[in-house]
mmCIF file of C-alpha atoms and ligand atoms in Angstrom:
data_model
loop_
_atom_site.group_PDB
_atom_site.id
_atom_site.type_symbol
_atom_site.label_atom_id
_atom_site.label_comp_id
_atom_site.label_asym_id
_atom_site.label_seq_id
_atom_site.Cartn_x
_atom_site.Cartn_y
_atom_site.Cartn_z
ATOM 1 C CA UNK A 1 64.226 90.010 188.299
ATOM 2 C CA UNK A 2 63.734 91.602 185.040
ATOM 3 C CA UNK A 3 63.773 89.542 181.717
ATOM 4 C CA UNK A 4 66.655 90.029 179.464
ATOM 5 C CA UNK A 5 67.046 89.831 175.486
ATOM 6 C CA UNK A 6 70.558 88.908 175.126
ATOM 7 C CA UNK A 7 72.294 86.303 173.409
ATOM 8 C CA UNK A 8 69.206 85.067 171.396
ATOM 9 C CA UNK A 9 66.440 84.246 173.895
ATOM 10 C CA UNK A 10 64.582 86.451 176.061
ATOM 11 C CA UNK A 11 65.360 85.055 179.524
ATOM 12 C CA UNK A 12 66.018 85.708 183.581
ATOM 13 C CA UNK A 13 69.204 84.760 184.765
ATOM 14 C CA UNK A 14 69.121 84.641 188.563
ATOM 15 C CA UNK A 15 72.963 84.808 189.873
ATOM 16 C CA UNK A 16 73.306 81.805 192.628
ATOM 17 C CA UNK A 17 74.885 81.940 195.836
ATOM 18 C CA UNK A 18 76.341 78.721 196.174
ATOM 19 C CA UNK A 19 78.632 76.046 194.348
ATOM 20 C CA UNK A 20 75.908 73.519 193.249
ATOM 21 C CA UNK A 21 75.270 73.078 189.600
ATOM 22 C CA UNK A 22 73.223 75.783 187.668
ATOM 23 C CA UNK A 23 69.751 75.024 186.576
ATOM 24 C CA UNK A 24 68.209 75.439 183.327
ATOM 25 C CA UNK A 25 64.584 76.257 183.324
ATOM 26 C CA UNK A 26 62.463 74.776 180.578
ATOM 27 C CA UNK A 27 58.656 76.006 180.304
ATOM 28 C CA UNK A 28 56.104 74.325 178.741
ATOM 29 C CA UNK A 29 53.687 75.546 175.475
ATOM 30 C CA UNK A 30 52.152 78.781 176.606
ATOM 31 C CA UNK A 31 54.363 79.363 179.325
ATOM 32 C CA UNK A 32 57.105 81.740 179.645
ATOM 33 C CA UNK A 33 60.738 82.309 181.231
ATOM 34 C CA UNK A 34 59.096 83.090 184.974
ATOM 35 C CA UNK A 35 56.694 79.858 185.027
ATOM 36 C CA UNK A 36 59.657 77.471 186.651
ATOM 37 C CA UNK A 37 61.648 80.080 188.481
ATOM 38 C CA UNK A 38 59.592 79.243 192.046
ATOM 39 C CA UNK A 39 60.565 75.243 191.170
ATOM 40 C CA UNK A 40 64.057 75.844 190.543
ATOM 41 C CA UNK A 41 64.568 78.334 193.866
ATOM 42 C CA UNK A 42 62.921 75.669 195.901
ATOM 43 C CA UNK A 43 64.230 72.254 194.175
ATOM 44 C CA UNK A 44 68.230 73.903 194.205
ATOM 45 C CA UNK A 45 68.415 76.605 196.560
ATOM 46 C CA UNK A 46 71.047 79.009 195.753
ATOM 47 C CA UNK A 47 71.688 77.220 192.427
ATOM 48 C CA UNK A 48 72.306 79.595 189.991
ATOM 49 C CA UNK A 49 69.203 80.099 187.365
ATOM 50 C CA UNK A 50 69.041 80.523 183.560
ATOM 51 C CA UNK A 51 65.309 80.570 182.422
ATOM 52 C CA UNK A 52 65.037 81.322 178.508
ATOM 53 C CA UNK A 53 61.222 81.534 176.983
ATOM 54 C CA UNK A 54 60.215 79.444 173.867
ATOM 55 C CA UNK A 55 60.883 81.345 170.535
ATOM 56 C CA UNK A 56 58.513 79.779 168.840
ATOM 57 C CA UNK A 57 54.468 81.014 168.835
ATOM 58 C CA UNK A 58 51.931 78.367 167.986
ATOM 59 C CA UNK A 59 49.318 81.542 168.018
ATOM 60 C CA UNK A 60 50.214 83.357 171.224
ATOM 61 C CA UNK A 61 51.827 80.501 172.870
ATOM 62 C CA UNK A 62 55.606 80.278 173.296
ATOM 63 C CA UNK A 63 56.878 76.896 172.752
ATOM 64 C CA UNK A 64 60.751 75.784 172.066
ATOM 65 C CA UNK A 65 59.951 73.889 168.491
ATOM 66 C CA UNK A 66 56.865 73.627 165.965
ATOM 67 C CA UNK A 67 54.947 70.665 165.924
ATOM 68 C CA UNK A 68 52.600 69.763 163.310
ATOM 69 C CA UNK A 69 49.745 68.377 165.566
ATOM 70 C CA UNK A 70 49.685 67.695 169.313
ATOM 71 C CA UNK A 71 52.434 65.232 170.252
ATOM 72 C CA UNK A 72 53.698 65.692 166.288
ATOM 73 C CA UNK A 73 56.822 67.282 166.097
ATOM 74 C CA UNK A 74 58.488 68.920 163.204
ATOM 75 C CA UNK A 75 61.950 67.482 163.841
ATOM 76 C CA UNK A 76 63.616 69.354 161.608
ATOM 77 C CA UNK A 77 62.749 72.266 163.609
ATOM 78 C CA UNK A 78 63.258 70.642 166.787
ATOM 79 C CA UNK A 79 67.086 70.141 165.389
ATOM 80 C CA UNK A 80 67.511 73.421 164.436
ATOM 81 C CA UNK A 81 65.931 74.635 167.892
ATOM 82 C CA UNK A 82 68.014 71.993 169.744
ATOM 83 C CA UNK A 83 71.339 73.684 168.327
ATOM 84 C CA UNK A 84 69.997 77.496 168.898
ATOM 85 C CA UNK A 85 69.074 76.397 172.502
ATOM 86 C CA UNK A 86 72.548 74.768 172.898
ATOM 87 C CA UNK A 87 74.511 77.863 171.518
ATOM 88 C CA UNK A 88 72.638 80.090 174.148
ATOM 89 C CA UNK A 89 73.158 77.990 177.158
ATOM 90 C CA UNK A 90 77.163 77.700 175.874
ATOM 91 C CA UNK A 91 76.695 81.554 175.814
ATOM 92 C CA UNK A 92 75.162 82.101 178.963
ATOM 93 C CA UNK A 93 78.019 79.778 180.494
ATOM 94 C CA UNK A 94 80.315 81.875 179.389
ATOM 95 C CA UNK A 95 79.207 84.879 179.890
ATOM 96 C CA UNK A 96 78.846 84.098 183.952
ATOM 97 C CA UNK A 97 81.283 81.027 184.018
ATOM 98 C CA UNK A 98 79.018 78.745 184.693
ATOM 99 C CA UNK A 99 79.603 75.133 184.669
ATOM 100 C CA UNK A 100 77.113 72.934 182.438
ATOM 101 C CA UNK A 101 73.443 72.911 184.004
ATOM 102 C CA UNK A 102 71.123 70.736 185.131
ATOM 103 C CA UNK A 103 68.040 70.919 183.307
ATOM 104 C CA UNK A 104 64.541 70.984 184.878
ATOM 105 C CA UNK A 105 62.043 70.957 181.469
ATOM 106 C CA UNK A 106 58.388 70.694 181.813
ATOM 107 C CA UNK A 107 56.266 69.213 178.744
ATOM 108 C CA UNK A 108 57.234 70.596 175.667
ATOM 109 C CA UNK A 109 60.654 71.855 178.131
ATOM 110 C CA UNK A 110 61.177 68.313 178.918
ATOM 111 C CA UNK A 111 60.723 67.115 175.146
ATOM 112 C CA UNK A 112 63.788 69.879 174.321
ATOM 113 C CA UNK A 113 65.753 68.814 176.983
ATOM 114 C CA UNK A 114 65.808 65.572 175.616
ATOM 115 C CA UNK A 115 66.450 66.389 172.792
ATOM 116 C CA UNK A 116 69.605 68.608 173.994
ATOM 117 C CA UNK A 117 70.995 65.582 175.500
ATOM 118 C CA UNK A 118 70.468 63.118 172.582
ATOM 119 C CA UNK A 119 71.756 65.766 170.479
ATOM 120 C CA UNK A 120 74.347 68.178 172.435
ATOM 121 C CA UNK A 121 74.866 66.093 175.299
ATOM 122 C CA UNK A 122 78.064 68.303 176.175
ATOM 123 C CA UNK A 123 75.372 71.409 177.131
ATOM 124 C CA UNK A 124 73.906 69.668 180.480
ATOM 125 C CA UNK A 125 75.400 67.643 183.085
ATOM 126 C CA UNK A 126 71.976 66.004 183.688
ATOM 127 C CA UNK A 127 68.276 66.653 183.148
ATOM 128 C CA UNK A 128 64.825 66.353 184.962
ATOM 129 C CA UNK A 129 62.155 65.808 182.844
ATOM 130 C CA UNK A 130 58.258 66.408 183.883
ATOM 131 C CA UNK A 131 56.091 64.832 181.158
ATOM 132 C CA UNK A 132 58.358 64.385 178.889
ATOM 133 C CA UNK A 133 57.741 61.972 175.472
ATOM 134 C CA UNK A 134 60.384 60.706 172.545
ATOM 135 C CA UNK A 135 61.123 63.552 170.701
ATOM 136 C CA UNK A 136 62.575 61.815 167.325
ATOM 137 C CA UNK A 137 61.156 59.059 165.532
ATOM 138 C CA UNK A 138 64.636 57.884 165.609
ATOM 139 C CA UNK A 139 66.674 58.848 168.462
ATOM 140 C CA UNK A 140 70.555 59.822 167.629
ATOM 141 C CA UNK A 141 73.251 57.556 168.855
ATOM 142 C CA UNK A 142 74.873 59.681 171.802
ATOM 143 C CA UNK A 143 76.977 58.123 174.759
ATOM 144 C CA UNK A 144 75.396 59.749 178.059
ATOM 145 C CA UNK A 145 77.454 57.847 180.179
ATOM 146 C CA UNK A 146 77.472 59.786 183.165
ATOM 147 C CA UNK A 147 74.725 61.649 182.837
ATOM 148 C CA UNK A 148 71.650 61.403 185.448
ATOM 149 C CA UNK A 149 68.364 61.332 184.357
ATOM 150 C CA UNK A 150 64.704 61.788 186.391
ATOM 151 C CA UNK A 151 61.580 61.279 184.378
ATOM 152 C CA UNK A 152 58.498 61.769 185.849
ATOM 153 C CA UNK A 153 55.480 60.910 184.004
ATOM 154 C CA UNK A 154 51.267 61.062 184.987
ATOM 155 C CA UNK A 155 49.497 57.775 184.605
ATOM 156 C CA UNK A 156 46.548 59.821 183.432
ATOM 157 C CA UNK A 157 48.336 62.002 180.854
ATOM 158 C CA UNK A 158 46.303 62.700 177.965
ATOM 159 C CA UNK A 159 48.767 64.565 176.129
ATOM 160 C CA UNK A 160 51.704 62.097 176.510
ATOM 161 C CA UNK A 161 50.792 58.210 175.840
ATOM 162 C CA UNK A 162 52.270 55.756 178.519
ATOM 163 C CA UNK A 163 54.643 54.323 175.676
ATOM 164 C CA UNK A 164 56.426 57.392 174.074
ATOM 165 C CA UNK A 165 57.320 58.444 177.710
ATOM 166 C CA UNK A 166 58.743 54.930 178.306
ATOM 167 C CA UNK A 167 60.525 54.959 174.780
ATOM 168 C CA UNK A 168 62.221 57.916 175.876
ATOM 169 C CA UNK A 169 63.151 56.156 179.451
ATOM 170 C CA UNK A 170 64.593 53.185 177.475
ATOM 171 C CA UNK A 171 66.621 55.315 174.645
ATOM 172 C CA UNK A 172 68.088 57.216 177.055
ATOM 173 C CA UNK A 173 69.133 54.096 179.484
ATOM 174 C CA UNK A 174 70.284 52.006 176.489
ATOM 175 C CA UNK A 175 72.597 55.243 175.699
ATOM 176 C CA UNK A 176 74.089 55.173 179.416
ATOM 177 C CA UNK A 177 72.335 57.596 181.272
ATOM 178 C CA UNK A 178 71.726 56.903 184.676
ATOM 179 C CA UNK A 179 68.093 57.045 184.169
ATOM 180 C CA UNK A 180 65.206 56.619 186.788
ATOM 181 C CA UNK A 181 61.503 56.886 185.079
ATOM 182 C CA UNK A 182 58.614 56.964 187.644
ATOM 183 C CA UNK A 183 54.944 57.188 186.701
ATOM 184 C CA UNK A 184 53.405 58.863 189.257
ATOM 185 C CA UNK A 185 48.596 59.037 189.462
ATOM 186 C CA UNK A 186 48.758 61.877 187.814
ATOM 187 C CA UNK A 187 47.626 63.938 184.840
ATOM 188 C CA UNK A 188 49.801 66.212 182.851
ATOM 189 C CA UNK A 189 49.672 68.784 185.253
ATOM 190 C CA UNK A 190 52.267 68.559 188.210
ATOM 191 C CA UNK A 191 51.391 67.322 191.587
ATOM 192 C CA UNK A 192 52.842 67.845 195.262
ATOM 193 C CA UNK A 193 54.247 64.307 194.622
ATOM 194 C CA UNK A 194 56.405 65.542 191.211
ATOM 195 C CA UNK A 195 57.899 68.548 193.622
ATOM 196 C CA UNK A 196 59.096 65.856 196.472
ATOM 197 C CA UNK A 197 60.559 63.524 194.088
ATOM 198 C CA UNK A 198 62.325 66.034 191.942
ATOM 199 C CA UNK A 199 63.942 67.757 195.221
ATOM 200 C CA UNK A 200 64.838 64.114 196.503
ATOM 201 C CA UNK A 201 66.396 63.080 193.113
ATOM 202 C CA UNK A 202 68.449 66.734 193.182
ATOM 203 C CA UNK A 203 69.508 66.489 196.567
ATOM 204 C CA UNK A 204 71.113 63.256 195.788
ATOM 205 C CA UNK A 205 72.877 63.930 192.245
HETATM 206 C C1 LIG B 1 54.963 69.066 172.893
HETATM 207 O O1 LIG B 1 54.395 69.605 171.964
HETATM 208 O O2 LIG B 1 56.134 69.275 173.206
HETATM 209 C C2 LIG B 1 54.144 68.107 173.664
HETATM 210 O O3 LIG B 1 53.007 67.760 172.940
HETATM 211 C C3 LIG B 1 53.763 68.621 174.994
HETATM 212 C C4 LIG B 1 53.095 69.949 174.901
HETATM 213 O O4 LIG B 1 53.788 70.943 174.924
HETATM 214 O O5 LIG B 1 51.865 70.012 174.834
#
């Protein structure tokens, strides 16, 4: 499947074949739109797939905001990334009639996807997010009733400390999403055990 420059992001859209919910692919820093394709395939088969890359470069790596240092976001960035991400996924929606995605973000794709539902929770009907941490030093006030939430987190990460990730598991459950946070022995890489969890949590949405 070829990449596509339309409607502001480079990206692969992979048409699904069935009626579940589309997915919405987030890379992390340095990655690009293919990365998550062979997750989302095997987490929501036939799902249909929309998989934009980063347009931000921190050197030669695409990201989906600036950040000032590692774990240091520029939020006003992130805001203004947040709403250009937003407009493209309502574009993309339309332009297949799609209904709102899931999203499946990993690391800095997780930390947007947060911040898309804190901040345009009408883009995503729910999100899965691998090594994710609190985006904003002070989260919006959203209602996410409704919306389900997996966070999966590495015990060993050394990129995302133990208590941003469970910040971000508490904002979003004190704002009504159905959250469920699990730390799993891990580093910030993902493991066999992130797959089976993340296919268990979508099979039961
Ligand atoms: C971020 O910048 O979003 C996080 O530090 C994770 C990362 O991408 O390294």
């Amino acid at each position: 499947m070829d990449a596509l420059a339309q409607d502001g992001f480079t990206h692969v859209y992979e048409p699904g074949t069935g009626a579940g919910a589309p997915v919405l692919l987030l890379h992390g820093t340095g990655g690009d739109e293919r990365d998550l394709l062979p997750i989302g395939r095997s987490v929501a088969p036939g799902a249909s797939l929309i998989s934009p890359r980063g347009r931000v470069l921190e050197g030669t790596m695409p990201r989906f905001f600036r950040r000032l240092a590692e774990g240091v976001f520029d939020e006003a960035d992130l805001v203004a990334r947040t709403h250009e991400l937003a407009e493209f996924v309502l574009a993309m929606r339309a332009r297949h009639g799609l209904a709102a995605p899931i999203a499946i973000g990993f690391s800095n794709g997780a930390n947007i996807a947060a911040s898309l539902l804190l901040l345009r929770p009408e883009v995503l009907a729910g999100a899965a997010l691998l090594r994710a941490m609190s985006p904003f030093a002070g989260p919006p006030s959203v209602d996410l009733t409704g919306k389900k939430v997996l966070m999966l987190s590495g015990a060993m990460d050394p990129i995302i400390p133990a208590e941003t990730a469970e910040r971000l598991a508490r904002t979003l459950a004190e704002v009504g999403a159905e959250t469920e946070h699990r730390v799993l022995p891990a580093g910030h890489g993902l493991t066999q055990a992130d797959l089976t969890l993340l296919e268990a949590w979508h099979a039961g949405r």
